[in-house]
Amino acid sequence: MQKYFISDLEFSSKILTNEVAFQIINVLRGKVKEQFLIGVSGKTYLAEITGIKNKEVEFEIISEKDGNFELPFFVSLFQGYPKADKLENIIKYGTQLGVYDFHPTLMKRSIFKLVENKKNNKLARFNKIAKEAAEQSFRDIVPEVMDIKDLKKIDFSMYDVKLVCYEETAKAKQFTAFKQEVKKLKKGSKIAVVVGPEGGIEEEEIIHLEKQGFIKVGLGPRILRTETVVFYVMSAISYEWELEE
Amino acid sequence: MQKYFISDLEFSSKILTNEVAFQIINVLRGKVKEQFLIGVSGKTYLAEITGIKNKEVEFEIISEKDGNFELPFFVSLFQGYPKADKLENIIKYGTQLGVYDFHPTLMKRSIFKLVENKKNNKLARFNKIAKEAAEQSFRDIVPEVMDIKDLKKIDFSMYDVKLVCYEETAKAKQFTAFKQEVKKLKKGSKIAVVVGPEGGIEEEEIIHLEKQGFIKVGLGPRILRTETVVFYVMSAISYEWELEE
């Protein structure tokens, strides 16, 4: 069954307009009496189409559904801004794997040059990718893609657990810190994960992060590329906490 | 340091020709005395350039290096053939995450139509992607992308552990089987992992696989898309076995 995230206004009016209505009418060829899932304000409802007029879809709520598709933690990804369209894959797959929000981060070795007048378009596109991926993986929430910021200007004080994925830690075969930290997580923990861009993280940046309470973690003996790191982190957290023996 | 996989013949002659020589001469602007890593027959060596002539690079071996970048298991991915270029991302990221070999598999809901005269080009391209990803992640071996086969024609009898990732198992919130199987792995285990294409796996196919000893596994409450499944599987196995507490 298809899931759509809608606005509070659409929810209270019980009328869909814009994109979701277009999807239902033109793409899925939806008909009266057909059912779909609605995501709104972190809750999920089963809904039924009661009318299709012009470009609008009227619906009624049948029941509230158990959501419970979220990790019991909030993982915020501070991704060193990578080349080309890599960030799109990171957002798409990261959303499916449960990232709470994304923070595209300018770091010393980021090649990306921020062009102010293109930024809003880019962020709109990233947020659209996150929304679609959230619908497809039945997330309860849509992860937000936040503004692009410089690493040095970010305030990490709100996070309970701070991890920086560092290639040199992996190369030195120091493989204990990540698992120790994952096992210690508590329900509701806010976790900041910093991942470098293609060229890695400069030592000066590591020192800056360590001063703010970050722990360096190595993710096994194979050197991951920047896009793969978050897949590993999210899968491992899910494996540890969501799968049972 | 850059790593290159070379042939036995290049290794015994100590002369590089073709692609690797082109890379060293034209892309990296390599010079005599510069060092690089060589991967050959599952071993890794430190090598030094001793001469560059015409389009050839002469080298000598300095020392054998510890490899040990491989998982202690052999994970074979039987990936339901997906749409568009998704298989390229699966091969690239899957290689970085440690897949042993890839088996593009035609399943009931695969939309891909096999065009015989384009097949060899496609496989050559897939294998090139695997080789580049293996070099970048310092794998000891290059995962092979095998011929495209129909699910029903595959003989799975050589595998010690057989897992099929099944959406319905995840939806039913049965989250025990995967972790149980991962924890039971033994050094050298040959593991077959079957992943469906976009539309999922048909029940008839599941029955066929179960008859051959496959176990259905669910990978947590968020519904993964076909490309993400192998990321989860490989990351979880690495987390369980390669990271320490």
XYZ file of C-alpha atoms in Angstrom:
490
model
C 0.000 0.000 0.000
C 1.269 3.438 -0.905
C 2.186 5.903 1.848
C 2.080 9.684 1.486
C 3.234 12.398 3.811
C 0.788 15.282 3.901
C 0.519 18.615 5.681
C -1.485 19.339 8.838
C -3.748 21.542 6.728
C -4.495 18.760 4.237
C -5.108 16.434 7.161
C -7.611 18.707 8.857
C -9.414 19.636 5.627
C -9.449 16.002 4.413
C -8.668 17.290 0.940
C -5.456 16.611 -0.946
C -4.194 19.022 -3.538
C -0.860 19.535 -5.252
C 1.657 16.733 -5.623
C 0.024 13.968 -3.617
C -3.306 14.491 -5.413
C -1.450 14.405 -8.742
C 0.234 11.134 -7.756
C -3.032 9.522 -6.708
C -5.050 10.694 -9.703
C -2.576 10.573 -12.562
C 0.116 8.104 -11.585
C -1.721 5.490 -9.535
C -5.125 6.010 -11.211
C -6.731 5.952 -7.778
C -10.499 5.420 -7.454
C -13.131 6.049 -4.788
C -13.068 3.414 -2.002
C -9.360 2.704 -2.532
C -7.171 2.919 0.539
C -3.759 4.393 1.206
C -1.553 5.356 4.138
C -1.106 8.879 5.376
C 1.853 10.157 7.355
C 1.288 13.378 9.290
C 2.987 14.796 12.386
C 4.844 11.520 13.005
C 1.656 9.427 12.969
C 0.363 7.006 10.359
C -3.294 6.577 9.347
C -5.188 4.292 7.016
C -7.285 6.491 4.715
C -9.890 5.886 2.018
C -10.642 7.960 -1.056
C -14.196 9.373 -0.862
C -14.140 11.596 -3.887
C -12.002 12.775 -6.803
C -12.901 16.134 -8.300
C -10.872 18.200 -10.710
C -7.404 17.999 -9.305
C -8.358 17.257 -5.720
C -8.760 14.064 -3.727
C -11.174 13.873 -0.771
C -10.533 11.215 1.824
C -11.613 9.987 5.215
C -9.593 8.402 7.980
C -10.372 4.749 8.653
C -8.016 4.132 11.560
C -4.742 5.071 13.145
C -2.000 2.557 12.392
C 0.857 1.467 14.563
C 3.862 3.281 13.265
C 6.909 2.023 15.031
C 9.090 2.072 11.965
C 11.580 4.431 13.576
C 14.846 3.601 15.254
C 14.699 4.234 18.998
C 17.483 6.843 18.507
C 17.899 10.050 16.553
C 20.874 9.780 14.202
C 21.960 13.097 12.689
C 24.375 12.718 9.780
C 26.944 15.479 9.301
C 28.138 14.482 5.853
C 31.274 16.101 4.460
C 29.984 17.576 1.216
C 30.988 15.122 -1.531
C 31.447 15.494 -5.269
C 28.819 15.247 -7.973
C 25.485 13.704 -7.067
C 26.768 11.450 -4.303
C 24.778 13.321 -1.678
C 21.576 12.279 -3.425
C 22.378 8.594 -2.963
C 23.429 9.228 0.616
C 20.095 10.927 1.359
C 18.033 8.324 -0.475
C 19.641 5.239 1.035
C 20.309 6.911 4.390
C 16.587 7.722 4.699
C 15.661 4.124 4.010
C 18.135 3.011 6.625
C 16.688 5.354 9.269
C 18.705 8.593 9.425
C 16.822 11.233 11.460
C 18.195 14.290 9.694
C 20.942 15.274 7.284
C 23.426 18.118 7.660
C 25.468 18.695 4.481
C 28.734 19.943 5.918
C 31.554 21.897 4.295
C 34.906 20.505 5.353
C 38.518 21.287 4.423
C 38.640 18.665 1.691
C 35.168 19.298 0.281
C 35.611 20.218 -3.354
C 32.049 21.518 -3.578
C 31.797 25.285 -3.872
C 28.666 26.741 -2.375
C 26.845 28.940 -4.865
C 24.389 30.922 -2.759
C 21.745 31.455 -5.430
C 21.622 27.738 -6.294
C 21.514 26.595 -2.696
C 17.779 26.759 -2.167
C 17.080 24.726 -5.298
C 19.559 22.130 -4.163
C 18.076 21.900 -0.678
C 14.561 21.657 -2.109
C 15.697 18.780 -4.315
C 17.434 17.007 -1.412
C 14.312 17.331 0.731
C 12.162 15.944 -2.071
C 14.462 12.896 -2.325
C 14.199 12.380 1.438
C 10.396 12.593 1.308
C 10.093 10.057 -1.504
C 12.506 7.658 0.168
C 10.614 8.038 3.476
C 7.334 7.166 1.733
C 8.840 4.141 0.032
C 10.316 2.786 3.246
C 7.217 3.576 5.364
C 9.057 5.894 7.697
C 6.935 7.628 10.337
C 8.737 10.885 9.693
C 10.435 12.598 6.781
C 14.107 13.260 7.586
C 14.894 16.908 7.069
C 17.887 17.992 5.006
C 19.192 21.036 6.845
C 21.073 24.026 5.573
C 24.642 23.585 4.301
C 27.068 24.690 7.000
C 30.766 24.940 7.659
C 31.999 22.261 10.081
C 33.610 24.834 12.356
C 30.354 26.747 12.757
C 28.248 23.844 13.951
C 27.164 23.648 17.581
C 27.157 19.989 18.620
C 26.228 20.596 22.257
C 22.719 19.133 21.916
C 23.981 15.630 21.050
C 24.358 12.845 23.615
C 26.726 10.709 21.547
C 29.237 12.106 19.056
C 31.049 9.853 16.608
C 33.472 10.772 13.854
C 34.208 8.029 11.324
C 37.930 8.248 10.705
C 39.913 6.318 8.119
C 43.142 6.481 10.128
C 41.408 4.800 13.059
C 40.321 2.006 10.707
C 43.810 1.716 9.194
C 45.296 1.413 12.689
C 42.878 -1.489 13.192
C 41.200 0.125 16.166
C 37.831 -1.507 15.925
C 36.442 -1.315 19.437
C 35.059 2.212 19.898
C 32.106 1.991 17.504
C 30.598 -1.178 18.921
C 31.139 0.009 22.485
C 29.290 3.239 21.751
C 26.462 1.515 19.866
C 25.892 -0.950 22.699
C 25.731 1.915 25.218
C 22.977 3.824 23.400
C 19.878 4.637 25.393
C 16.342 5.008 24.076
C 16.017 8.529 22.708
C 19.788 9.134 22.415
C 20.676 11.953 20.040
C 23.643 10.807 17.978
C 25.829 13.036 15.805
C 27.778 11.124 13.146
C 30.452 13.016 11.204
C 31.663 11.552 7.893
C 34.436 13.165 5.829
C 34.211 13.995 2.116
C 36.180 11.960 -0.496
C 39.605 13.136 0.609
C 38.920 12.370 4.248
C 39.029 14.522 7.349
C 42.025 16.707 8.126
C 43.802 16.197 11.423
C 42.998 19.745 12.459
C 39.311 18.986 12.003
C 39.629 15.820 14.068
C 41.225 17.826 16.887
C 38.405 20.368 16.658
C 35.828 17.584 16.916
C 37.600 15.805 19.754
C 37.536 19.017 21.760
C 33.768 18.915 21.432
C 33.504 15.402 22.762
C 33.661 13.394 19.549
C 35.013 9.842 19.618
C 36.952 8.511 16.613
C 35.576 5.251 15.274
C 36.878 2.801 12.664
C 34.380 0.686 10.752
C 36.350 -2.433 9.956
C 39.306 -3.288 7.748
C 37.926 -2.374 4.328
C 38.283 1.311 3.521
C 34.804 2.629 2.868
C 34.153 5.428 0.446
C 32.361 8.460 1.788
C 28.952 7.336 0.493
C 29.119 3.912 2.110
C 29.949 5.020 5.651
C 26.430 6.000 6.670
C 25.035 2.745 5.256
C 27.365 0.848 7.563
C 26.575 2.993 10.612
C 22.800 2.783 10.210
C 22.752 -0.932 9.371
C 24.930 -1.738 12.353
C 22.757 0.258 14.763
C 19.622 -1.431 13.416
C 21.243 -4.866 13.603
C 22.309 -4.278 17.198
C 19.028 -2.849 18.437
C 16.188 -3.849 16.113
C 16.999 -7.466 15.339
C 16.585 -10.099 17.979
C 18.347 -13.349 18.666
C 48.824 4.740 -1.725
C 47.162 3.479 -4.879
C 46.385 -0.217 -5.278
C 46.143 -2.034 -8.619
C 45.070 -5.543 -9.414
C 47.283 -7.080 -12.083
C 47.483 -10.409 -13.918
C 49.789 -13.319 -13.053
C 51.601 -12.676 -16.324
C 52.258 -9.019 -15.477
C 53.408 -10.092 -12.035
C 55.913 -12.645 -13.312
C 57.221 -10.396 -16.105
C 57.404 -7.362 -13.778
C 56.112 -5.250 -16.645
C 52.759 -3.485 -16.667
C 51.018 -2.775 -19.934
C 47.472 -1.800 -20.838
C 45.166 -0.082 -18.397
C 47.248 -0.091 -15.227
C 50.290 1.268 -17.086
C 48.072 3.964 -18.600
C 46.771 4.884 -15.148
C 50.253 5.108 -13.664
C 51.822 7.043 -16.557
C 49.036 9.340 -17.685
C 46.693 9.780 -14.758
C 48.961 9.653 -11.707
C 52.091 10.920 -13.534
C 54.090 8.178 -11.799
C 57.895 8.407 -11.688
C 60.758 5.997 -11.093
C 61.220 5.164 -7.387
C 57.561 5.811 -6.609
C 55.744 3.035 -4.808
C 52.326 1.480 -5.193
C 50.409 -1.596 -4.072
C 49.816 -4.618 -6.249
C 47.049 -7.147 -5.812
C 47.572 -10.501 -7.506
C 46.172 -13.958 -6.759
C 44.677 -12.770 -3.481
C 47.988 -11.378 -2.186
C 49.130 -7.786 -1.768
C 52.660 -6.503 -2.464
C 54.443 -3.193 -2.106
C 56.070 -2.414 -5.470
C 58.355 0.298 -6.804
C 58.580 1.731 -10.301
C 62.001 0.965 -11.812
C 61.414 2.228 -15.321
C 58.853 3.864 -17.600
C 59.280 3.254 -21.330
C 56.845 3.961 -24.088
C 53.580 2.748 -22.681
C 55.031 0.256 -20.225
C 55.913 0.415 -16.544
C 58.666 -1.781 -15.085
C 58.547 -2.475 -11.381
C 60.125 -4.533 -8.669
C 58.586 -6.053 -5.569
C 59.727 -4.514 -2.285
C 57.796 -6.722 0.141
C 54.681 -8.741 0.659
C 52.077 -6.876 2.700
C 49.603 -8.218 5.167
C 46.332 -8.331 3.364
C 43.624 -9.277 5.799
C 41.086 -6.891 4.366
C 38.680 -9.717 3.629
C 35.722 -10.876 5.678
C 36.316 -14.328 7.163
C 33.312 -15.548 5.103
C 32.396 -15.747 1.445
C 29.169 -13.853 0.791
C 27.651 -14.510 -2.641
C 24.910 -12.076 -3.581
C 22.115 -13.378 -5.790
C 20.560 -10.055 -6.680
C 17.162 -10.032 -8.376
C 17.907 -8.056 -11.527
C 16.718 -4.486 -10.852
C 15.745 -1.625 -13.131
C 18.003 0.941 -14.741
C 21.542 1.286 -13.416
C 20.798 0.157 -9.876
C 22.965 -2.922 -10.268
C 25.985 -0.670 -10.773
C 25.517 0.939 -7.355
C 24.907 -2.460 -5.795
C 28.173 -3.786 -7.247
C 30.166 -0.670 -6.348
C 28.986 -0.316 -2.769
C 28.654 -4.087 -2.251
C 32.306 -4.535 -3.252
C 33.384 -1.902 -0.747
C 31.363 -3.627 1.918
C 32.977 -7.010 1.235
C 30.766 -9.084 -1.107
C 32.705 -12.105 -2.438
C 30.894 -12.431 -5.754
C 27.789 -11.154 -7.513
C 25.179 -13.232 -9.343
C 22.700 -11.069 -11.281
C 19.571 -13.182 -11.097
C 16.447 -13.106 -13.220
C 13.370 -13.455 -11.049
C 9.623 -13.374 -11.731
C 9.326 -9.676 -11.032
C 12.534 -8.598 -12.776
C 11.561 -6.125 -15.466
C 14.961 -6.426 -17.147
C 14.875 -8.227 -20.478
C 18.061 -10.072 -21.265
C 19.371 -9.096 -24.703
C 21.944 -11.787 -25.516
C 24.173 -9.671 -27.753
C 24.444 -6.897 -25.170
C 25.100 -9.227 -22.273
C 28.852 -9.494 -22.602
C 29.289 -5.731 -22.710
C 27.166 -5.394 -19.615
C 29.108 -8.044 -17.714
C 32.418 -6.493 -18.763
C 31.211 -3.150 -17.424
C 30.003 -4.675 -14.148
C 33.339 -6.423 -13.658
C 35.210 -3.183 -14.318
C 33.123 -1.434 -11.645
C 33.906 -4.245 -9.190
C 37.639 -4.003 -9.946
C 37.768 -0.240 -9.417
C 35.775 -0.460 -6.192
C 38.050 -3.279 -4.964
C 41.128 -1.139 -5.632
C 39.648 1.852 -3.855
C 38.713 -0.152 -0.784
C 41.991 -2.142 -0.701
C 40.287 -5.484 -1.115
C 42.596 -8.490 -1.391
C 40.484 -9.888 -4.200
C 38.298 -8.544 -6.972
C 34.722 -9.831 -6.584
C 33.614 -11.470 -9.787
C 30.312 -10.569 -11.410
C 29.060 -13.878 -12.757
C 26.804 -14.614 -15.687
C 23.153 -13.562 -15.536
C 21.027 -16.594 -14.678
C 17.444 -17.532 -14.037
C 16.736 -18.159 -10.341
C 15.248 -21.571 -11.011
C 18.385 -22.738 -12.820
C 20.841 -21.962 -10.042
C 22.394 -24.807 -8.051
C 22.809 -23.622 -4.459
C 24.167 -26.912 -3.114
C 27.705 -25.572 -2.536
C 26.581 -22.989 0.065
C 26.757 -23.602 3.818
C 24.294 -20.876 4.782
C 21.369 -19.755 2.600
C 19.419 -16.610 3.379
C 16.601 -15.017 1.443
C 15.741 -11.443 2.444
C 11.966 -11.313 2.418
C 9.791 -8.246 2.874
C 6.856 -10.237 4.239
C 9.081 -11.622 7.008
C 10.048 -8.053 7.901
C 6.419 -6.877 7.786
C 5.423 -9.709 10.115
C 8.091 -8.338 12.483
C 10.036 -11.585 12.534
C 13.453 -10.239 13.321
C 15.265 -13.157 14.887
C 16.439 -15.385 12.018
C 19.066 -13.077 10.513
C 20.960 -12.391 13.715
C 20.822 -16.028 14.729
C 22.318 -17.083 11.414
C 24.987 -14.365 11.442
C 26.105 -15.318 14.943
C 26.395 -18.978 13.922
C 28.735 -18.336 10.983
C 32.013 -20.221 10.973
C 35.287 -19.080 9.489
C 35.190 -19.864 5.788
C 31.384 -20.220 5.630
C 29.973 -19.884 2.123
C 26.854 -17.760 2.346
C 24.243 -17.338 -0.387
C 22.105 -14.219 0.009
C 19.065 -13.844 -2.259
C 17.544 -10.370 -2.679
C 14.435 -9.753 -4.779
C 14.093 -7.115 -7.503
C 11.962 -3.978 -6.983
C 8.618 -5.762 -6.919
C 9.834 -8.313 -4.395
C 9.987 -12.083 -4.475
C 6.969 -14.163 -5.478
C 5.682 -16.726 -3.025
C 6.362 -19.501 -5.514
C 10.005 -18.442 -5.614
C 10.181 -18.430 -1.826
C 8.821 -21.989 -1.751
C 11.401 -23.004 -4.358
C 14.185 -21.504 -2.241
C 12.938 -22.985 1.012
C 13.040 -26.423 -0.586
C 16.725 -25.824 -1.168
C 17.410 -24.983 2.441
C 16.966 -21.209 2.390
C 15.908 -19.392 5.538
C 13.683 -16.311 5.278
C 15.107 -13.279 7.063
C 13.658 -9.840 7.851
C 16.012 -6.911 8.241
C 14.194 -4.663 10.658
C 11.043 -2.562 10.559
C 11.889 -0.136 7.769
C 11.165 -1.556 4.331
C 14.439 -1.489 2.414
C 14.552 -0.998 -1.311
C 16.288 -3.664 -3.339
C 19.573 -1.708 -3.565
C 19.855 -1.168 0.167
C 19.417 -4.765 1.285
C 22.950 -5.913 0.559
C 24.383 -2.831 2.309
C 22.530 -3.857 5.440
C 23.542 -7.511 5.212
C 27.243 -6.803 4.661
C 27.447 -4.044 7.283
C 25.746 -6.220 9.866
C 28.074 -9.181 9.232
C 31.110 -6.899 9.483
C 29.784 -5.273 12.661
C 29.161 -8.656 14.265
C 32.485 -10.245 13.306
C 35.047 -7.545 12.503
C 34.383 -4.961 15.189
C 35.332 -5.676 18.756
C 33.906 -4.579 22.056
